[in-house]
XYZ file of C-alpha atoms in Angstrom:
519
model
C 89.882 89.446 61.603
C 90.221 87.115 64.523
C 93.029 86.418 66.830
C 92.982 84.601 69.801
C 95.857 83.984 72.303
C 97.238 81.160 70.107
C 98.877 84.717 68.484
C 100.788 85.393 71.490
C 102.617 82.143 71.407
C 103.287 82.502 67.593
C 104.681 86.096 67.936
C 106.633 85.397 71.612
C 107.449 81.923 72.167
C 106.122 80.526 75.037
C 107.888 82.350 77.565
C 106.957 85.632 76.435
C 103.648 84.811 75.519
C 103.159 84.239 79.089
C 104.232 88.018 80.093
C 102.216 89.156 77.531
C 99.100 87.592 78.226
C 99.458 89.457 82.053
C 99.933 92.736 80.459
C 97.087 92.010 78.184
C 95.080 91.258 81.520
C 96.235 94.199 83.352
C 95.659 96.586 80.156
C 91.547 95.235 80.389
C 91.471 95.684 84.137
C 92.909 99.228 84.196
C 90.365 100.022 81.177
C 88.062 98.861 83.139
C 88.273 99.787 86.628
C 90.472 103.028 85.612
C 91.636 103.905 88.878
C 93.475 101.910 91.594
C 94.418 98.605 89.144
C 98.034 97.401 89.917
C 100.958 95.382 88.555
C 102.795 93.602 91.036
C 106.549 92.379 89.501
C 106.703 88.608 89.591
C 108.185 86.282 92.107
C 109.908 86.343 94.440
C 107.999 88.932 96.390
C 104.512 88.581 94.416
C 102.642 87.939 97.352
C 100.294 85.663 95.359
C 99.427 88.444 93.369
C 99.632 89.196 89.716
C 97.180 92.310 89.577
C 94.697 93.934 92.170
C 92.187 96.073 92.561
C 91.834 98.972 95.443
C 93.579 100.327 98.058
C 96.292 97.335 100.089
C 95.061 98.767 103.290
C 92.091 97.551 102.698
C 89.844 94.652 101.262
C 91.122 94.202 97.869
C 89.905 92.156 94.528
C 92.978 89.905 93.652
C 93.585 88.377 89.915
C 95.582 86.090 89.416
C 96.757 85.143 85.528
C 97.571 80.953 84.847
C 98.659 80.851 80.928
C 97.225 77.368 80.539
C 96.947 76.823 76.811
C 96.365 73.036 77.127
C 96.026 71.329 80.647
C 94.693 72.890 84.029
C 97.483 72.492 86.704
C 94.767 72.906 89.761
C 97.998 72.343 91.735
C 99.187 76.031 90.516
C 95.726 77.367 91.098
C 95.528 76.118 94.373
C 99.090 77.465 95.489
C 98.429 80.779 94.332
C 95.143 81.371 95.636
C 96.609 79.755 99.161
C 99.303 82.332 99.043
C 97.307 85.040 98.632
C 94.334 83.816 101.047
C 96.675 83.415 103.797
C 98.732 86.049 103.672
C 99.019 88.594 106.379
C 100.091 91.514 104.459
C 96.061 92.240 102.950
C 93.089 91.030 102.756
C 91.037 89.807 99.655
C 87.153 91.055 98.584
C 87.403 88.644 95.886
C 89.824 86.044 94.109
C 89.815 85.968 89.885
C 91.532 83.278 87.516
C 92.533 84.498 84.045
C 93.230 81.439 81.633
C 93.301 82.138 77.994
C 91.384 79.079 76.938
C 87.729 78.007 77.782
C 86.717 75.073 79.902
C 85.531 71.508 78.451
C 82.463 70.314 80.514
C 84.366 68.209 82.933
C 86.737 70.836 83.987
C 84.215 73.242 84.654
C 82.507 70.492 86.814
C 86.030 70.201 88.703
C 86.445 74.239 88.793
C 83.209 74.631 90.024
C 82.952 71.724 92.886
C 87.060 73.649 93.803
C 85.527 77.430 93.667
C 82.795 76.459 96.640
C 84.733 74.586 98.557
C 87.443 77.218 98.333
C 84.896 79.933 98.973
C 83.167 78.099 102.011
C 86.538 77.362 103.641
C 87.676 80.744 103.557
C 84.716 83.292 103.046
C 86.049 84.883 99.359
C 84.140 85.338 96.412
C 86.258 83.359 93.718
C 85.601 83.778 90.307
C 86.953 82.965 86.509
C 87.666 84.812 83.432
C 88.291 81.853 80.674
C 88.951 83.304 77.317
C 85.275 84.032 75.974
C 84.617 86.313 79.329
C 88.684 88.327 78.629
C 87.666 88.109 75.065
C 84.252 90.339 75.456
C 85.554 91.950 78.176
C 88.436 93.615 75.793
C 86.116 94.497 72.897
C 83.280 95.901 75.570
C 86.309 98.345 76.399
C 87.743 98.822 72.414
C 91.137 97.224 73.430
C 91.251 93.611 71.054
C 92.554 95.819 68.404
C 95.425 97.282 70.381
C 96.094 93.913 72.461
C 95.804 92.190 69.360
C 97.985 94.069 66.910
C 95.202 93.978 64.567
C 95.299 97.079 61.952
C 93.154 98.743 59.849
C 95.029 97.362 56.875
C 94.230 93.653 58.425
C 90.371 94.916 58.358
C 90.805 96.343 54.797
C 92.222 92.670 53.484
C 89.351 91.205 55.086
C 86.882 93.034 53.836
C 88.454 93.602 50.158
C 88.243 89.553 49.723
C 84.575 89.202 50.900
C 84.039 91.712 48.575
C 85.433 90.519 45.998
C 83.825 87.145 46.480
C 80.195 88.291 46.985
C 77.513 87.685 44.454
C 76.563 91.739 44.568
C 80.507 92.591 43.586
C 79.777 95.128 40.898
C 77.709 97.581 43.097
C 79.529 97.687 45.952
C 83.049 97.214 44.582
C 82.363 100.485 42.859
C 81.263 102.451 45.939
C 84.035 100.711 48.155
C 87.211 101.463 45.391
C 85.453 105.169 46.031
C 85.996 105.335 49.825
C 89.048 103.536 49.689
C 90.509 105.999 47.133
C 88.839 109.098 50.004
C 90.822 107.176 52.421
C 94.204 107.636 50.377
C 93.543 111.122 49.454
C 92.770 112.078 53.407
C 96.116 110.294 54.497
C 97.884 112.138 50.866
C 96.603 115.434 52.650
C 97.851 114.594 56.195
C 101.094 113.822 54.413
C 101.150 117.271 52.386
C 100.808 119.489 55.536
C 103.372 117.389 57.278
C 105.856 117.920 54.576
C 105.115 121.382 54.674
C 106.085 121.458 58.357
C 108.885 120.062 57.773
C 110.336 122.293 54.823
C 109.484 125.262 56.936
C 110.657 123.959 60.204
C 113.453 126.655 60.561
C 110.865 129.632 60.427
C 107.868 128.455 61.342
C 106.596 131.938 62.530
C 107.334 133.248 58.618
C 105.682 130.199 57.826
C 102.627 131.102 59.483
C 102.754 134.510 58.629
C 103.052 133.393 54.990
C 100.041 131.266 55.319
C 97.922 134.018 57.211
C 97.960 132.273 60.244
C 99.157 132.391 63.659
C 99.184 128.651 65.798
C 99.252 125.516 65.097
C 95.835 125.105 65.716
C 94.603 126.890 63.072
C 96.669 125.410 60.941
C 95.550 121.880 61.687
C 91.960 123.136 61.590
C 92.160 124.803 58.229
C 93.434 121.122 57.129
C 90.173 119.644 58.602
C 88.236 121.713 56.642
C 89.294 119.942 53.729
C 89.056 116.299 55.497
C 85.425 116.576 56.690
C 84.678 117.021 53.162
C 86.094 113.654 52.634
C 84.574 112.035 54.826
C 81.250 113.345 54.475
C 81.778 111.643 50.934
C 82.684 108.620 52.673
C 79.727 108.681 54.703
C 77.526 108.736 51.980
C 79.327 105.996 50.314
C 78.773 103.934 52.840
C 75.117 104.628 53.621
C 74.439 103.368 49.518
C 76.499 100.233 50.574
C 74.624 99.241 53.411
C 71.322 99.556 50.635
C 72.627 96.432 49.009
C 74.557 94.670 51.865
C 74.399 95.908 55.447
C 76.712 93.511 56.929
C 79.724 94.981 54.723
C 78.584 98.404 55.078
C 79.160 97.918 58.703
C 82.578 96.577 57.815
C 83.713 99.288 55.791
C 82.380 101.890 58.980
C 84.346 100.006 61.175
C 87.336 100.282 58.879
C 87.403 103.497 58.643
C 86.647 104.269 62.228
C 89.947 102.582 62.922
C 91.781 104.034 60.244
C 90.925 107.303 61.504
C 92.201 105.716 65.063
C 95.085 104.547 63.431
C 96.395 108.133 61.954
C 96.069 109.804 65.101
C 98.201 106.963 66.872
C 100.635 108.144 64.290
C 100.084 111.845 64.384
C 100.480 112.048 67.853
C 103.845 113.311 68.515
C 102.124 116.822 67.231
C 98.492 116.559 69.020
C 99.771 119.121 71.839
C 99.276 122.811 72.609
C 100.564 125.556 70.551
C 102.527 126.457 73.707
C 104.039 123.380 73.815
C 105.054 122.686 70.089
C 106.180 126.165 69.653
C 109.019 125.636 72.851
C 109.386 122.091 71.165
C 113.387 121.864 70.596
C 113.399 122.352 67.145
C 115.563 118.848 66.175
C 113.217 117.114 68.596
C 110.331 118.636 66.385
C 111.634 117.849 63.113
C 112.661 114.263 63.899
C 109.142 113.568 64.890
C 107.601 115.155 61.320
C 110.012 112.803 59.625
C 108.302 109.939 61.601
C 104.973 110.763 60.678
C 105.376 111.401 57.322
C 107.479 108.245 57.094
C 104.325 106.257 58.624
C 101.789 107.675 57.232
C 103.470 106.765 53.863
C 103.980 103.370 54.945
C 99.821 103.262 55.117
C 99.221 105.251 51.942
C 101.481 102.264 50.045
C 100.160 99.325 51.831
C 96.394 100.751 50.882
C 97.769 100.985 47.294
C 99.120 97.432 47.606
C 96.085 95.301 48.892
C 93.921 97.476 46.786
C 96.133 96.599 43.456
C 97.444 93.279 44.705
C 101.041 94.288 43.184
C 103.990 94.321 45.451
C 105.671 97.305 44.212
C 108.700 98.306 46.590
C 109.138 101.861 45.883
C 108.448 103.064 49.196
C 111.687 102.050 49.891
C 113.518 105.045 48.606
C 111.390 107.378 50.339
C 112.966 110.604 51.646
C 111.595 109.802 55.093
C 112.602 106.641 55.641
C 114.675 106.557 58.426
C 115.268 102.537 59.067
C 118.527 101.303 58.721
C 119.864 99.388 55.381
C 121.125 96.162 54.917
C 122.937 94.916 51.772
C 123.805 91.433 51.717
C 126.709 90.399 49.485
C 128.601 86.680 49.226
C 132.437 88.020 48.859
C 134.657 90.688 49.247
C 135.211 91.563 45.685
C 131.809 92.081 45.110
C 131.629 95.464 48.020
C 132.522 97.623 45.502
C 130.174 97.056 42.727
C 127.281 96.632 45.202
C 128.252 99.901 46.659
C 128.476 101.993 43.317
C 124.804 100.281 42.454
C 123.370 100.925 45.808
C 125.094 104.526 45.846
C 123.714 105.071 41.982
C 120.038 103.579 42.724
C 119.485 106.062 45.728
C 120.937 109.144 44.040
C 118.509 108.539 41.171
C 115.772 108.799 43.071
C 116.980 111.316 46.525
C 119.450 113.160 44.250
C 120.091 115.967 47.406
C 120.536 113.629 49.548
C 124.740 113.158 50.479
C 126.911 110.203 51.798
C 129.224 108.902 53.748
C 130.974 106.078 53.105
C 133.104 103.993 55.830
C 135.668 101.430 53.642
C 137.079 98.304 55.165
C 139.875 99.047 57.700
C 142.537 97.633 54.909
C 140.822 98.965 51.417
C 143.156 101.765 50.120
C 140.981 102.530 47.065
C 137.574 104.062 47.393
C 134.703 104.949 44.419
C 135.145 108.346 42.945
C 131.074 109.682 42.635
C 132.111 112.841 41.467
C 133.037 111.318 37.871
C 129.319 110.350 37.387
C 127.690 112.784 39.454
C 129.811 116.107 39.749
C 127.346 118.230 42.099
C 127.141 115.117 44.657
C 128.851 115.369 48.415
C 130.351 112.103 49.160
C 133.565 111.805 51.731
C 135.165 107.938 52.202
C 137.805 107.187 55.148
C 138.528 103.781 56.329
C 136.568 102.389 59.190
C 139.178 103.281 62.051
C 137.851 99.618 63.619
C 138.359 98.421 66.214
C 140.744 100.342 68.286
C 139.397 104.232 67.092
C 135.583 103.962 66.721
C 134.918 106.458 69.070
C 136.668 108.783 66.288
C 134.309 107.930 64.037
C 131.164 108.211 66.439
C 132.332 111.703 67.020
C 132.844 112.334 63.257
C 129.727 111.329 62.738
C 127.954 113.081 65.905
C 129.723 116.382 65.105
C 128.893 115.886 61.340
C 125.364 115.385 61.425
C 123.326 115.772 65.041
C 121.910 119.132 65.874
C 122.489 119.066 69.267
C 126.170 118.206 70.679
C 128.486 119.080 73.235
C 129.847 122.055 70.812
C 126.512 123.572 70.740
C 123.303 123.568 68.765
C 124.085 123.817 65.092
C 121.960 123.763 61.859
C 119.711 120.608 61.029
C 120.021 118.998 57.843
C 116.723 118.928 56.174
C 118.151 116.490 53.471
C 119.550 113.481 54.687
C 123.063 112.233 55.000
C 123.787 108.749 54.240
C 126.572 107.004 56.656
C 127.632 104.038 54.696
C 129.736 100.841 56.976
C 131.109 97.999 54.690
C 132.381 96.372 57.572
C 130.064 94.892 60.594
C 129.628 96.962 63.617
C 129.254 95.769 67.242
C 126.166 95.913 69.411
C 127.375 99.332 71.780
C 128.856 101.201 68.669
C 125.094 100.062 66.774
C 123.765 101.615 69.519
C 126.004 104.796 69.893
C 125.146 105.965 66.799
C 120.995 105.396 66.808
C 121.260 107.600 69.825
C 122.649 110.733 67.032
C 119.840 110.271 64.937
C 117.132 111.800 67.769
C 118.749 114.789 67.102
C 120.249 114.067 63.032
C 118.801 113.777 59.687
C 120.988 110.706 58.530
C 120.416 107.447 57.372
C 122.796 104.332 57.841
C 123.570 101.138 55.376
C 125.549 98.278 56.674
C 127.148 95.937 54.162
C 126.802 92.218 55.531
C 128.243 89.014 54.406
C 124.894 86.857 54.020
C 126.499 84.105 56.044
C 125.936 86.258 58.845
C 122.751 87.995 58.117
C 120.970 86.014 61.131
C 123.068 87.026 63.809
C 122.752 90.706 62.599
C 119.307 90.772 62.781
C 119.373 88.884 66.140
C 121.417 92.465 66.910
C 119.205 95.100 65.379
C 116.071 93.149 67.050
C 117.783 93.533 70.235
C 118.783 97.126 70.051
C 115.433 98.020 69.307
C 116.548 98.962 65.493
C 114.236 99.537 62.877
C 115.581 97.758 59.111
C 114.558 96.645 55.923
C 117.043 94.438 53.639
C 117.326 95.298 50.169
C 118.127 93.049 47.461
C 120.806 94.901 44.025
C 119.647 93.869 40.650
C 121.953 95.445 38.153
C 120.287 96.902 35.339
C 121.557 97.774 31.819
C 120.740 101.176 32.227
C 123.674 101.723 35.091
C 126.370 99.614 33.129
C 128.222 102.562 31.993
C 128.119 103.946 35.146
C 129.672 101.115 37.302
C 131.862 100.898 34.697
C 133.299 104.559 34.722
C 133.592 104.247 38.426
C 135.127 100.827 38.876
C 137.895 101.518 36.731
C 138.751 104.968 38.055
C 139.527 104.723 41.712
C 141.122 106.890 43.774
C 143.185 106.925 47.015
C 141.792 106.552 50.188
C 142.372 108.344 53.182
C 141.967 107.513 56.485
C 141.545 111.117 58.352
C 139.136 111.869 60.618
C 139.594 115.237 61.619
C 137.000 118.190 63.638
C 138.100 121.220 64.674
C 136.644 124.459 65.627
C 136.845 127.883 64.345
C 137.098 131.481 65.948
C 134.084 132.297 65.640
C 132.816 129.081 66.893
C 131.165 127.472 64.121
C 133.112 123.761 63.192
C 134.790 122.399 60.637
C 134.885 118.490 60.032
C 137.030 116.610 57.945
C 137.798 113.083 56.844
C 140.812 113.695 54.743
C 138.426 114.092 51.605
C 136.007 116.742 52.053
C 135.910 119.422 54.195
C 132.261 120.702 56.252
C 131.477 123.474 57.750
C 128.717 123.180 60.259
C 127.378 126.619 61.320
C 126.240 127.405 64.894
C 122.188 127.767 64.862
């Protein structure tokens, strides 16, 4: 898998592809001068600088980044290294171009007959990095991957279609479908011990003590025990590959070199001291398990995917998914059936999960979920928009996060699910992704498809993490939607919290009542 910086443009835009290809620069100079590599913010007030080398007090090595894709503006060139050559404020040791494409042989003729006179007139060493040289330079110093957003799962695709195309497929399909099905059952394990964490996270010393163990450490190493069985398999796996094709046995090492890479990225959140994870805020700690099982599920189903070639979406009710919903619908009427299906669908799958549902500020009939599913906690109010949506933030806030201005109460270790049917603005989108650092809930925004484009423009934005899902009905829930479409009840529009004597809270909206209990 190859990527050059054609990717930038296509991921960016032109504009942006620029900044990036600087930070890709300055990421390969600081890997590979490690200390004393600097950033200096753009005009004005650059100094003709982009990145440098050293100490400003004295001599320094100056690079300059020009994100010529097509033609060489010398003119540019020249101004910059001017600026920099004749400024007052340093002195230069040496003078480098970064361009992201390589020279044809005339305008390396013209660079080269510009670099001496430039270096006679003023006594620098100038010098150029074209593509090839940044290229080599970033895989000398194991960064394309990162710069490059390339993935293990990219290498895997790769290398399962030149498997499947070469003449020896038999043999070393068998041995590869082994190592890739290792490669699930490590990340399966990793998954295992995480949920584990996370079930026990309110008594993780009885935990331990149930387990016969005492840190972290020791917990994570009685885990590897396990893995370097795997991949001692794997190993040999590989070694019988590279008998019948040493090219793709080098493929499959590198693949799962980076997959390996890959997990820790993931896991890293928890690679810390026992000191440190044990005076971890507890929500703070929990939050990030849900993150790394969510991931590492992510990677256990996309394996599964290329591997199968099917593009099952099950994943998508996963306990630990955290992204927000969207649910497209064309009009009005149809909110109501869309929201019993979508309602019905999750259940089925996260039955202790609970909800939340926020009705249109006029809607004075909400679903009734307790005719289909008695044991289920669902509370609907209207969505007190636009004038009162700080009630509902704090309805929310006090209902679900951990940590609050009351206190630090109980986490949820089964999710909530906060349900809007009407759109919400960028700053109250925001306001609430700020609750879940410290919550266990999950939120689903109802959108008219006509505007679908802006509210993704929004969630991209804000930094917000989303999938869209797509409601087939199904004969199976019939009955169902039927039973709850034509028994609705009345709708209230409370939002109430309050606090007790002894200083636990009670939260209302007109429905149901909660009772969150101080930690």
């Amino acid at each position: 898998m190859e990527r050059d910086f054609n990717y930038f443009i296509e991921k960016y835009g032109e504009s942006g592809a620029r900044e990036k290809f600087e930070d890709a620069c300055y990421t390969m100079l600081k890997r590979k001068f490690q200390d004393h590599v600097y950033k200096i913010k753009g005009n004005p007030g650059d100094e003709g600088i982009d990145i440098y080398v050293g100490n400003i007090t004295k001599k320094i090595d100056v690079f300059q980044c020009k994100f010529f894709m097509k033609n060489i503006d010398y003119n540019q060139i020249k101004k910059s290294f001017l600026r920099a050559a004749n400024n007052s404020k340093f002195s230069m040791k040496s003078w480098t171009l970064l361009i992201p494409q390589d020279f044809t042989f005339p305008e390396r003729c013209k660079w080269d007959k510009w670099q001496t006179q430039m270096e006679t007139e003023y006594n620098i060493e100038i010098k150029l990095m074209d593509k090839s040289a940044i290229m080599n330079c970033m895989k000398q110093f194991d960064i394309y991957n990162q710069i490059f957003n390339i993935k293990p799962l990219m290498q895997l695709e790769e290398l399962y279609n030149i498997i499947k195309y070469n003449s020896d497929h038999g043999k070393i399909g068998k041995n590869f479908n082994f190592v890739i099905e290792k490669i699930r059952e490590y990340i399966s394990h990793r998954i295992a011990v995480f949920k584990k964490l996370f079930y026990n996270s309110y008594d993780i010393n009885e935990y331990f003590k149930e387990k016969q163990i005492t840190s972290f450490l020791e917990l994570f190493q009685q885990s590897e025990i396990h893995i370097q069985f795997l991949f001692n398999d794997i190993d040999n796996l590989i070694k019988d590959i590279r008998k019948i094709d040493n090219e793709i046995g080098f493929l499959c090492e590198r693949f799962v070199f980076m997959q390996g890479v890959f997990i820790n990225k993931i896991e890293e959140d928890l690679q810390y001291t026992d000191e440190y994870l044990f005076n971890l805020k507890s929500y703070t700690f929990q939050v990030s398990l849900q993150k790394i099982i969510w991931d590492l599920s992510v990677e256990e189903q996309n394996i599964k995917k290329i591997i199968n070639e099917s593009q099952s979406n099950d994943i998508l009710l996963n306990e630990f998914d955290m992204r927000d919903t969207i649910v497209t619908y064309k009009n009005k009427q149809d909110i109501l059936r869309l929201l019993a299906l979508h309602v019905i669908k999750i259940h089925e799958h996260l039955c202790r999960e609970d909800f939340d549902i926020f009705y249109g500020r006029e809607d004075k009939k909400q679903l009734c979920f307790s005719l289909i599913y008695p044991d289920m906690v669902c509370s609907g109010a209207n969505m007190p928009y636009p004038t009162s949506i700080s009630k509902m933030i704090k309805y929310i806030n006090l209902s679900n996060s951990k940590f609050n201005e009351e206190g630090e109460f109980t986490f949820h270790l089964e999710s909530n699910n906060t349900i809007f049917l009407e759109e919400l603005d960028i700053k109250t989108l925001q306001k609430l992704h700020k609750i879940k650092k410290t919550a266990n809930i999950k939120y689903h925004h109802f959108i008219n498809e006509n505007r679908i484009d802006k509210i993704i423009k929004k969630f991209n934005e804000s930094k917000i993490d989303y999938k869209i899902v797509s409601l087939v009905e199904e004969p199976k829930y019939f009955d169902k939607l039927e039973k709850l479409l034509s028994n609705l009840s009345e709708l209230s529009s409370e939002l109430i919290t309050g606090k007790m004597y002894d200083g636990n809270l009670v939260i209302s909206n007109g429905t149901n009542f909660r009772i969150r209990k101080l930690k």
